[in-house]
GROMACS .gro file of C-alpha atoms in nm:
model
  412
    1UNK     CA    1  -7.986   7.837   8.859
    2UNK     CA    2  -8.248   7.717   8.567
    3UNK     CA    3  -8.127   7.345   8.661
    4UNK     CA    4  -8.217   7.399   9.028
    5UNK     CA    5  -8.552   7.566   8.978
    6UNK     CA    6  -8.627   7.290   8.742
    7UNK     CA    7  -8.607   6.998   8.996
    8UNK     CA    8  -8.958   6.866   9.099
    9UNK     CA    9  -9.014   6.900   9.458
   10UNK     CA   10  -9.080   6.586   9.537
   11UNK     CA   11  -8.658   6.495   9.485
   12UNK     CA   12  -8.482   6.603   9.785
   13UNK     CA   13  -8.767   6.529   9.982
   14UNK     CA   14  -8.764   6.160   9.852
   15UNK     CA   15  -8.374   6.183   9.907
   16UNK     CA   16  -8.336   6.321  10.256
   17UNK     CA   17  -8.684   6.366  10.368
   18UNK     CA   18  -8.522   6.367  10.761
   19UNK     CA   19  -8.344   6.717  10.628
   20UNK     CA   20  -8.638   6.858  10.471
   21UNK     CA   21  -8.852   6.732  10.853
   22UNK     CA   22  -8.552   6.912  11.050
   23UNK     CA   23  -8.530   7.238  10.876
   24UNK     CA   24  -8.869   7.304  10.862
   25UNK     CA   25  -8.911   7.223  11.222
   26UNK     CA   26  -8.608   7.489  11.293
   27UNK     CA   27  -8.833   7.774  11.095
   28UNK     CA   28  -9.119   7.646  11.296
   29UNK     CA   29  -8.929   7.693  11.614
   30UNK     CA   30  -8.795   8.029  11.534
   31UNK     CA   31  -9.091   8.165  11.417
   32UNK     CA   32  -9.301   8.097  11.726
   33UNK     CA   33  -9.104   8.153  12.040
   34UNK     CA   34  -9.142   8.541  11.984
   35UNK     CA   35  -9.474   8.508  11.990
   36UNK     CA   36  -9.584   8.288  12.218
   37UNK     CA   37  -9.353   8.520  12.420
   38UNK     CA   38  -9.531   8.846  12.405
   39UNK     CA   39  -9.708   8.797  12.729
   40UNK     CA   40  -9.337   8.908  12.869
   41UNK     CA   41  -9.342   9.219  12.734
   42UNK     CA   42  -9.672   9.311  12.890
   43UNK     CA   43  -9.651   9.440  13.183
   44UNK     CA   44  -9.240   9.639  13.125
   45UNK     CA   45  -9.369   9.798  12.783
   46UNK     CA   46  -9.761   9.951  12.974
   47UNK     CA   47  -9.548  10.025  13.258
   48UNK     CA   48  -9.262  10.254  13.084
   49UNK     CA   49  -9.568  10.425  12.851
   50UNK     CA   50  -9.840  10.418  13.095
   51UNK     CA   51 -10.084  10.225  12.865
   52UNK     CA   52 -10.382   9.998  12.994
   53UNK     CA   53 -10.327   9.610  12.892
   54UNK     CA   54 -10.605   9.671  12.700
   55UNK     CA   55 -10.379   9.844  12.457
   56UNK     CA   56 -10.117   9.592  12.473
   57UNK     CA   57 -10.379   9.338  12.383
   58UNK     CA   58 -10.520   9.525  12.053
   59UNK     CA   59 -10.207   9.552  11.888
   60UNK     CA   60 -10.129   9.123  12.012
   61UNK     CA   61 -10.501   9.113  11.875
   62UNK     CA   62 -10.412   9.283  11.529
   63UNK     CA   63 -10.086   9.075  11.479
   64UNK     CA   64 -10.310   8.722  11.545
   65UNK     CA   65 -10.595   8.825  11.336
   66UNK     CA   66 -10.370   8.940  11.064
   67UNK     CA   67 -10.170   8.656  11.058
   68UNK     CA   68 -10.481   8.491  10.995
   69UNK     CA   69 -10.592   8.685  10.712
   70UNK     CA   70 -10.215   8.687  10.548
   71UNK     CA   71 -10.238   8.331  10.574
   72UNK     CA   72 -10.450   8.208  10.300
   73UNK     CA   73 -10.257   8.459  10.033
   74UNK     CA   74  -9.897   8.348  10.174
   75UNK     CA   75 -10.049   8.021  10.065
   76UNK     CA   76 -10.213   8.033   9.762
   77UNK     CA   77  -9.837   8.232   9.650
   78UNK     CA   78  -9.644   7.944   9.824
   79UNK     CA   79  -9.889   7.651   9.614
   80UNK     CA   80  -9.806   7.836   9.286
   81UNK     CA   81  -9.479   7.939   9.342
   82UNK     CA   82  -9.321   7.706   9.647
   83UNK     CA   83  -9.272   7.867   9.944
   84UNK     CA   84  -8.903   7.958   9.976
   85UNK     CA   85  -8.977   8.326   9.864
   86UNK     CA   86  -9.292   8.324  10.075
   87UNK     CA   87  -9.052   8.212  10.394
   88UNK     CA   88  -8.787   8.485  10.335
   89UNK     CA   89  -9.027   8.779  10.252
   90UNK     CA   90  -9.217   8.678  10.644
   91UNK     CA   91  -8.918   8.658  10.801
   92UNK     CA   92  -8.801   9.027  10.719
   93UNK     CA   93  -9.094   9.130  10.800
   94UNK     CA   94  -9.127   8.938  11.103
   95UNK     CA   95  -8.754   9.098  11.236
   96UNK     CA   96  -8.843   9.434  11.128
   97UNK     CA   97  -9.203   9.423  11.319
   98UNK     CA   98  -8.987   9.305  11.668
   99UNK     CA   99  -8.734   9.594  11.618
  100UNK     CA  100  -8.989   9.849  11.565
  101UNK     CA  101  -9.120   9.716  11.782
  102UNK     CA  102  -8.855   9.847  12.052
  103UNK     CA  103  -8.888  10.138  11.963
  104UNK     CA  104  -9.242  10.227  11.997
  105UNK     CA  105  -9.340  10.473  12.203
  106UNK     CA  106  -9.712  10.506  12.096
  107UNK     CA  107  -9.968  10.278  12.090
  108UNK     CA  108 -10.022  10.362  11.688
  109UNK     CA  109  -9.664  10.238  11.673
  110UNK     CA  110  -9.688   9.956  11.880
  111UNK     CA  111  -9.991   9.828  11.676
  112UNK     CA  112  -9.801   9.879  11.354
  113UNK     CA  113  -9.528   9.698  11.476
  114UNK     CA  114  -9.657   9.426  11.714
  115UNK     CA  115  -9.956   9.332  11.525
  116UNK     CA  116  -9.941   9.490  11.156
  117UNK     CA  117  -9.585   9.387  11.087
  118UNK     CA  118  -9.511   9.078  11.295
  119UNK     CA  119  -9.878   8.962  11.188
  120UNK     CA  120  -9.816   8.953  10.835
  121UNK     CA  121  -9.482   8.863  10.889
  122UNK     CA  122  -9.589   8.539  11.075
  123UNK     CA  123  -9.838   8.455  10.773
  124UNK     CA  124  -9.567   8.389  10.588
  125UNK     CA  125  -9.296   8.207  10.795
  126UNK     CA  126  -9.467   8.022  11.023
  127UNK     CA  127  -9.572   7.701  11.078
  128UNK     CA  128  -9.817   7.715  10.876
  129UNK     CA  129  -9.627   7.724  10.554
  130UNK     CA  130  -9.419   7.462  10.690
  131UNK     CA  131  -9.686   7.181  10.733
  132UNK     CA  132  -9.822   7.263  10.364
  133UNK     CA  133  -9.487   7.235  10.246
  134UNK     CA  134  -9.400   6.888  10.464
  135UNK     CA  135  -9.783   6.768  10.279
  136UNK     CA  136  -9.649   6.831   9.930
  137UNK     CA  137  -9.268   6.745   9.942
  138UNK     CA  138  -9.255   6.417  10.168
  139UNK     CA  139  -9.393   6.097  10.072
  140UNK     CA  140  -9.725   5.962  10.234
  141UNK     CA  141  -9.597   5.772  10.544
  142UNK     CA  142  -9.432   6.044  10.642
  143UNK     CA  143  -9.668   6.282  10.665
  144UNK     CA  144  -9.875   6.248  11.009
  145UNK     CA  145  -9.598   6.214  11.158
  146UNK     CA  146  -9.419   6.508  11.020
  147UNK     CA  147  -9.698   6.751  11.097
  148UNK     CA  148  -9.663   6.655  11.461
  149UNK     CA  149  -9.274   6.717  11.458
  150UNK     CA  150  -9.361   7.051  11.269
  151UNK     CA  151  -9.608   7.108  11.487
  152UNK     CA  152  -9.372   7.021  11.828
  153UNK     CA  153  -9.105   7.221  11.703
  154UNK     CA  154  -9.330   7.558  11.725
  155UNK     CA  155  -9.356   7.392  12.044
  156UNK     CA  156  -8.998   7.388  12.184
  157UNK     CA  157  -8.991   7.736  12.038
  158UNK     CA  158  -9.262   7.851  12.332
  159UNK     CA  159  -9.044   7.633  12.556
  160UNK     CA  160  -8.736   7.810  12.513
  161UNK     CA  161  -8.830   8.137  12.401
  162UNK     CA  162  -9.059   8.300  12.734
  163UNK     CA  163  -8.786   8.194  12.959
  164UNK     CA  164  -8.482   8.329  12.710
  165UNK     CA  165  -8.748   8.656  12.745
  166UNK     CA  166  -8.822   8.705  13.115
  167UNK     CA  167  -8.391   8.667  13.157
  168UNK     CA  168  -8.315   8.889  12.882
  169UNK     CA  169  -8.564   9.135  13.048
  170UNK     CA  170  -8.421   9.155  13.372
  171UNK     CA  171  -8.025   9.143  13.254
  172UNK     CA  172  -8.020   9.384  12.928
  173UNK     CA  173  -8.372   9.534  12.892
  174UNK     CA  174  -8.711   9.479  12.723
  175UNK     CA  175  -8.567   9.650  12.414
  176UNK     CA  176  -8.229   9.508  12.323
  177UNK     CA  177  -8.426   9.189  12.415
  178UNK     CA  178  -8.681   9.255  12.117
  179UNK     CA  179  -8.390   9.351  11.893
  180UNK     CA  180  -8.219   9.036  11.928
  181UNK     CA  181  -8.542   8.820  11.869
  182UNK     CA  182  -8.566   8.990  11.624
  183UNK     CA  183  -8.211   8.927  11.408
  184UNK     CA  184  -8.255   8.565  11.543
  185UNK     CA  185  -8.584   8.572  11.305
  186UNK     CA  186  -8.325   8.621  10.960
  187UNK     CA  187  -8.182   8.261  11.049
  188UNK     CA  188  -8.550   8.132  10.901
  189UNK     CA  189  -8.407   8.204  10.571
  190UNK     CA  190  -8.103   7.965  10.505
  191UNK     CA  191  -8.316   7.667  10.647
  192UNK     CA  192  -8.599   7.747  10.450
  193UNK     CA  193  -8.381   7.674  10.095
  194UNK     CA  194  -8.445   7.269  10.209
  195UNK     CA  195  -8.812   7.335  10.150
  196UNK     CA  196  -8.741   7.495   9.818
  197UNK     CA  197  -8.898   7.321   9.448
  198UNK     CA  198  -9.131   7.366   9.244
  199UNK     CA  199  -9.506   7.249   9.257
  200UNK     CA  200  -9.653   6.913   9.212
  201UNK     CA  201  -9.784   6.879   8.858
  202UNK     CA  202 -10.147   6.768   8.959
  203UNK     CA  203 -10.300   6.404   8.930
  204UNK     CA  204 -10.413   6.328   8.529
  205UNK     CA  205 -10.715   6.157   8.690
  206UNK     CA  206 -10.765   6.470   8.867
  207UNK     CA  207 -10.982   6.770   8.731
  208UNK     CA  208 -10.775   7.019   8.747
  209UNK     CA  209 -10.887   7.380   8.950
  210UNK     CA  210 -10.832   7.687   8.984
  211UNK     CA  211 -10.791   7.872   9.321
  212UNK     CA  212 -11.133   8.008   9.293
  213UNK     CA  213 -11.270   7.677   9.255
  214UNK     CA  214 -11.087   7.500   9.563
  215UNK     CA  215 -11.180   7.739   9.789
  216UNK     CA  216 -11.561   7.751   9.648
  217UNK     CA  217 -11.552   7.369   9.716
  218UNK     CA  218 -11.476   7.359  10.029
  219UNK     CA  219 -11.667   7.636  10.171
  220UNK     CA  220 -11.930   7.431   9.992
  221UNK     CA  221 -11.827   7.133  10.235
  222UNK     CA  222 -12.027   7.110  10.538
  223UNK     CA  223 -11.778   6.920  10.768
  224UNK     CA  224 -11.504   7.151  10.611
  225UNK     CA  225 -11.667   7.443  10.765
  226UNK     CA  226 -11.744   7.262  11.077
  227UNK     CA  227 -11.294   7.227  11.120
  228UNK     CA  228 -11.320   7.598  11.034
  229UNK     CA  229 -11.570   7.694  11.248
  230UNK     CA  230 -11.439   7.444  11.584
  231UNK     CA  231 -11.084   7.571  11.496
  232UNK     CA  232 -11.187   7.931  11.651
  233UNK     CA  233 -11.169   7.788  12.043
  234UNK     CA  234 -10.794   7.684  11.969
  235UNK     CA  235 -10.718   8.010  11.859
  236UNK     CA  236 -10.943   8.230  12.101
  237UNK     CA  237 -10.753   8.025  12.393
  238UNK     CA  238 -10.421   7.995  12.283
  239UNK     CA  239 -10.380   8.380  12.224
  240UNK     CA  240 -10.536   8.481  12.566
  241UNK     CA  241 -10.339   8.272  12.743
  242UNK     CA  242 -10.013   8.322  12.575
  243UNK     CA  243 -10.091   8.754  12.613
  244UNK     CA  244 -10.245   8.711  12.947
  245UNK     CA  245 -10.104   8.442  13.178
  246UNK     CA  246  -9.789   8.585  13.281
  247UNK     CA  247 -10.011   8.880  13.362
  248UNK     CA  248 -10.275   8.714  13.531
  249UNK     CA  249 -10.062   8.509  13.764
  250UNK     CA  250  -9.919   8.801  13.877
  251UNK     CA  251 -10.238   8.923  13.977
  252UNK     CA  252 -10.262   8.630  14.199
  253UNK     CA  253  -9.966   8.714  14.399
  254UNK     CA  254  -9.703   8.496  14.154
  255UNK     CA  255  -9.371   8.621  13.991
  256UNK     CA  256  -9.277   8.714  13.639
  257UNK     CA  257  -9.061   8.433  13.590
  258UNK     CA  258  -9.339   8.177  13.739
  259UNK     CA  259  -9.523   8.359  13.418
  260UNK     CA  260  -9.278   8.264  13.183
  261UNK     CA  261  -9.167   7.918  13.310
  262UNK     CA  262  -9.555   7.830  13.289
  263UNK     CA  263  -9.480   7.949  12.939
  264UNK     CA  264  -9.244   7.723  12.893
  265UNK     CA  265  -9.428   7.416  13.082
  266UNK     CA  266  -9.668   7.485  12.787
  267UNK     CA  267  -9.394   7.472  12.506
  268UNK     CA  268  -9.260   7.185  12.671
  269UNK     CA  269  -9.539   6.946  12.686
  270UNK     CA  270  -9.651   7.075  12.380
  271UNK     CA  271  -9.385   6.876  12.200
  272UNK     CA  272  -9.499   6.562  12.361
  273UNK     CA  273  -9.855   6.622  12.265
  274UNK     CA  274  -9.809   6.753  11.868
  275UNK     CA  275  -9.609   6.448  11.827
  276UNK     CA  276  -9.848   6.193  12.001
  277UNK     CA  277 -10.107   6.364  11.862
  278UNK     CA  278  -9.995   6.329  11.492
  279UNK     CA  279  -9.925   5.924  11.584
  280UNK     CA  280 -10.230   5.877  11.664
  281UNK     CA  281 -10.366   6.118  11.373
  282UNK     CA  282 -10.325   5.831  11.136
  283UNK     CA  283 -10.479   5.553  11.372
  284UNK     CA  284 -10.843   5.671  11.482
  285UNK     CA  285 -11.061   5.891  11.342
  286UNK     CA  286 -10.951   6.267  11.364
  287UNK     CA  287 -11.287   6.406  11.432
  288UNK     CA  288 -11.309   6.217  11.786
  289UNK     CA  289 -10.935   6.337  11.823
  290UNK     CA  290 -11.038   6.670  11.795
  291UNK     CA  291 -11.326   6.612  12.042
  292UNK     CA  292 -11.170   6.483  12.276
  293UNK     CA  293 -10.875   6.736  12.273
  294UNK     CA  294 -11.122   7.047  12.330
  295UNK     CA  295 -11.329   6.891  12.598
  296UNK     CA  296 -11.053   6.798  12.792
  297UNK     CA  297 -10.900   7.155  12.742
  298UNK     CA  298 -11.250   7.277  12.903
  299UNK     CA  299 -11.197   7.059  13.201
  300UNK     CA  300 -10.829   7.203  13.231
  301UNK     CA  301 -10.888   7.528  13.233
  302UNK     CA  302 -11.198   7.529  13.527
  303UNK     CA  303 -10.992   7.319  13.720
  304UNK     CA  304 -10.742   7.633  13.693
  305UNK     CA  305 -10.886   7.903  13.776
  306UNK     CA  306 -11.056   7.722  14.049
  307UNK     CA  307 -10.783   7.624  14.219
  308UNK     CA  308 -10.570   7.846  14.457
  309UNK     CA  309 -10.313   8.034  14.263
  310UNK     CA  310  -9.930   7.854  14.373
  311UNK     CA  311  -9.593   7.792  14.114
  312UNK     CA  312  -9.742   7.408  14.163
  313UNK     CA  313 -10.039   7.480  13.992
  314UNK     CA  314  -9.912   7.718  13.741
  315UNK     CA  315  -9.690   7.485  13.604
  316UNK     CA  316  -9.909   7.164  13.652
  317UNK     CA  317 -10.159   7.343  13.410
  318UNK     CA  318  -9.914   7.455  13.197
  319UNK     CA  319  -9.791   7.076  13.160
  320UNK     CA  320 -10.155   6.959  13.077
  321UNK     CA  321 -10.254   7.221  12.895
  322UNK     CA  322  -9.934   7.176  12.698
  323UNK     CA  323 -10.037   6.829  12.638
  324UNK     CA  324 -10.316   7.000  12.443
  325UNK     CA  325 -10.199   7.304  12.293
  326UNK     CA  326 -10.149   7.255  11.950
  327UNK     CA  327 -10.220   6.925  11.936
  328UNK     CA  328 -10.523   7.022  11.754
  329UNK     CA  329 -10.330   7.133  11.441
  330UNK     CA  330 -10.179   6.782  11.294
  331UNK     CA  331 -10.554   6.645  11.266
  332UNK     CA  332 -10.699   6.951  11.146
  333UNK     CA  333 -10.423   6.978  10.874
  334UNK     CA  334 -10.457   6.628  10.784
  335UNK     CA  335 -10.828   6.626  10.769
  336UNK     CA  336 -10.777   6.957  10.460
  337UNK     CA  337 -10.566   6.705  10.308
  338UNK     CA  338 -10.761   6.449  10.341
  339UNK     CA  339 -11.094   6.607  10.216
  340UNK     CA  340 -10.914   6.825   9.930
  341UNK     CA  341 -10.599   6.679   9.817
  342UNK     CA  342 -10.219   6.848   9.823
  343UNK     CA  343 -10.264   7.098   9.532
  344UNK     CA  344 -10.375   7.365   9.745
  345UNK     CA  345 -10.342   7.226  10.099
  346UNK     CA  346 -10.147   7.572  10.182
  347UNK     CA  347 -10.427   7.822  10.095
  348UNK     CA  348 -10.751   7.597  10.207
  349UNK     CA  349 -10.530   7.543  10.564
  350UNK     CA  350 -10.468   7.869  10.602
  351UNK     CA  351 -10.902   7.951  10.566
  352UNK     CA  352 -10.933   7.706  10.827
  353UNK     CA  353 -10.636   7.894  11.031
  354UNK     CA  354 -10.774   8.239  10.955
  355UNK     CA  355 -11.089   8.098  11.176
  356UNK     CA  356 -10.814   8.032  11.469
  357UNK     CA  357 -10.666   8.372  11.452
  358UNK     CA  358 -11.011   8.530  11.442
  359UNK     CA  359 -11.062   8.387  11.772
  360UNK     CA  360 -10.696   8.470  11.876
  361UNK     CA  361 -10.762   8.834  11.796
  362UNK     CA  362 -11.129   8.806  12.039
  363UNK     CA  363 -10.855   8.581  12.273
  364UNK     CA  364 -10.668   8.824  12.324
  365UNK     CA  365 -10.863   9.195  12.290
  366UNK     CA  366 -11.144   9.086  12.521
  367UNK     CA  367 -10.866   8.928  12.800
  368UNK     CA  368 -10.739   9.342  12.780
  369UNK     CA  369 -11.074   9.516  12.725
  370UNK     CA  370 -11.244   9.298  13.017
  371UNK     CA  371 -10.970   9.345  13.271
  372UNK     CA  372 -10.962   9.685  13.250
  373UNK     CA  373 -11.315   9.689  13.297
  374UNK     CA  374 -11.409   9.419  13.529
  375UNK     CA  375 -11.071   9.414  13.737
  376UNK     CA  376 -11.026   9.053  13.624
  377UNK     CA  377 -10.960   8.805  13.376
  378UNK     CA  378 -11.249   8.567  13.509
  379UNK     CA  379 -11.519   8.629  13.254
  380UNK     CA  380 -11.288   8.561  12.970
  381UNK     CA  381 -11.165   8.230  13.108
  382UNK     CA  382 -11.494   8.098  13.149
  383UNK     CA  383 -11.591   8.214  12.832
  384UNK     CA  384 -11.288   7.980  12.698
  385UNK     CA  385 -11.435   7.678  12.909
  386UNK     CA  386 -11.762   7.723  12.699
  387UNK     CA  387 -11.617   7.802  12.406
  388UNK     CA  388 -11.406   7.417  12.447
  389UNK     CA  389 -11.734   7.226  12.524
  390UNK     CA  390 -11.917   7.390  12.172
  391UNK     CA  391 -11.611   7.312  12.002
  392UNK     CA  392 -11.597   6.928  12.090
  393UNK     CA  393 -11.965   6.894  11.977
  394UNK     CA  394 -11.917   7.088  11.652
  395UNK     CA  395 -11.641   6.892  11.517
  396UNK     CA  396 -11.783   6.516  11.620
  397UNK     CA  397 -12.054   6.526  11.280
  398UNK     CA  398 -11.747   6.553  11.050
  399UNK     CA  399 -11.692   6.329  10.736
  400UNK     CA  400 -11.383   6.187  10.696
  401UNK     CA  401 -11.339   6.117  10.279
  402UNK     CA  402 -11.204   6.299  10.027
  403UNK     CA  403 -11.440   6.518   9.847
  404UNK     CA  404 -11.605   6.352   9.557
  405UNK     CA  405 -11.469   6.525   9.202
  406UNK     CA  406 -11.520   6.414   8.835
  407UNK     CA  407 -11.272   6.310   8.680
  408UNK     CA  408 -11.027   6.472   8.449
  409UNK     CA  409 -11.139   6.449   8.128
  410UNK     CA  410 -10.933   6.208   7.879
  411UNK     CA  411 -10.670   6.416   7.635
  412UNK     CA  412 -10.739   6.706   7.867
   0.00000   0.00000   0.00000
């Protein structure tokens, strides 16, 4: 055992980096397509318990802004311990959150299990974890790249997941459906001993930091907190949709499985546009990437709800907005590293990604609290067109360098 925690991380990864790509893609997979499939579970769980959608949409809210706020922690434990123990601890959480889920009865229940426990779980299992660990295990040309297949495989997790959902639903019941997502969430924990080492001894030219003083540095930065701050929209849309869609298109006269096949449309197209969008991550400036990524999402979504609601148009916007889904993430990811270095890539990612889940938890708890006020979901989409045009201007005035340090000190 004292052999195998004494092998720098960077071995396995410089043997096999392909393994250490395709098993943290499969926890990336697993650990999203439950969530991105909780819009399924809308409409059977408020219809057995006679809840609003509005309280169906707190407890999605809770579990995406605590995710966000687990986050940085599951990081900063993952960069000073690696993140194998991180990785196992989420995903018990994560399956106990979805049984308990099944089981409750109450909305108190329901908000401890949905959002408290699959939240935190999520912090530390998802994807997340998995791109910090792909930024400090594989070698340099591998990296954009790998944070678009990381990124994809969350990806074919919505694709497959939402449709596995709305069957399992109809054949053996919301519940049992819940409890199996939930013991396929355990199989994170034999892939994630490929991401497994120890951390990076830092750069001698390097001053070395603390955690206090990497994340005082770059909330210092200006175009860090400009990522931060355009990294909201993603999350504010992403959430509503994911919660709401399947809803909403039912509204409009469309089925349940048109709900989770647009889902899927998402999931699919996804794949293509994490991994184009980490190609071309290292081959023009990431700011304009981003840009260009959030206005086009803008356009998307008007064009949506404008149009007359049909399964042609459901799944033609779930294609292109799949195209841009999380597309955002392998620039934003890459433009941490870029600005702060590896050392604690996991922790100042996961500020940036608490900023997304704040707007995930808005996402989705105004989507519930509007409908059941207004009758409709159209203020909140419309809302999410705005919030994609502010979003592409905020992130255009970013700097793309590393963040200037002194150096280490000689003998130090």
């Amino acid at each position: 055992m004292t052999a195998a925690n004494d092998t720098p991380r960077p071995s396995l990864a410089a043997r096999a980096p392909l393994l250490v790509v395709l098993c943290g893609c499969m926890i990336a997979m697993l650990s999203f397509g439950p969530r991105a499939s909780s819009g399924i579970f809308l409409l059977p769980m408020t219809s057995e318990f006679g809840w609003g959608r509005d309280t169906f949409g707190l407890a999605i809210a809770i579990q995406n802004l605590l995710w966000g706020v687990g986050t940085p922690f599951a990081g900063a434990i993952a960069d000073r311990f690696g993140v194998t123990r991180v990785l196992w601890a989420g995903a018990v959480l994560y399956a106990a959150g979805l049984m308990l889920m099944a089981y409750s009865a109450t909305p108190g229940l329901l908000h401890l299990s949905a959002g408290v426990m699959v939240g935190f779980g999520l912090s530390g299992c998802s994807f997340n974890i998995v791109l910090a660990a792909f930024g400090k295990m594989l070698p340099e040309r591998w990296r954009p790249l790998s944070f678009g297949a990381g990124t994809a495989a969350g990806s074919f997790g919505q694709f497959l997941f939402p449709p596995l959902a709305a069957g399992l639903n109809t054949t053996i019941g919301w519940q049992e459906t819940l409890i199996v997502f939930g013991f396929a969430m355990l199989l994170i924990m034999p892939f994630s001993i490929a991401l497994a080492s120890a951390p990076p001894a830092p750069k001698t030219q390097e001053r070395q930091q603390s955690i206090g003083e990497a994340l005082s540095e770059a909330l210092r930065h200006r175009s860090y907190v400009l990522l931060v701050l355009g990294f909201f929209t993603c999350g504010f849309q992403l959430a509503f949709v994911t919660t709401h869609l399947p809803a909403y298109l039912i509204d409009r006269g469309l089925s349940i499985q048109v709900g989770g096949w647009t889902l899927a449309a998402i999931g699919l197209a996804n794949m293509v546009g994490s991994l184009g969008s980490g190609w071309l991550s290292s081959r023009m400036p990431r700011r304009y990437l981003l840009a260009a990524i959030y206005f086009a999402r803008g356009i998307a979504i008007a064009v949506f709800v404008l149009l007359p609601a049909s399964p042609i148009t459901a799944l033609g916007f779930g294609v292109v907005l799949g195209l841009l889904w999380l597309s955002t993430v392998p620039p934003t990811s890459g433009l941490v590293m870029l600005m702060f270095g590896t050392r604690y890539l996991a922790m100042l990612y996961g500020f940036a990604f608490f900023s997304h889940q704040v707007g995930g938890f808005l996402g989705v708890w105004l989507g519930g609290l509007f409908y059941e006020q207004m009758g409709s979901y159209d203020f909140v989409w419309w809302l999410s067109v705005a919030l994609s045009f502010a979003s592409a201007v905020i992130n255009l005035p970013i700097v793309e360098r590393p963040v200037a340090r002194e150096p280490q000190p000689a003998g130090a």
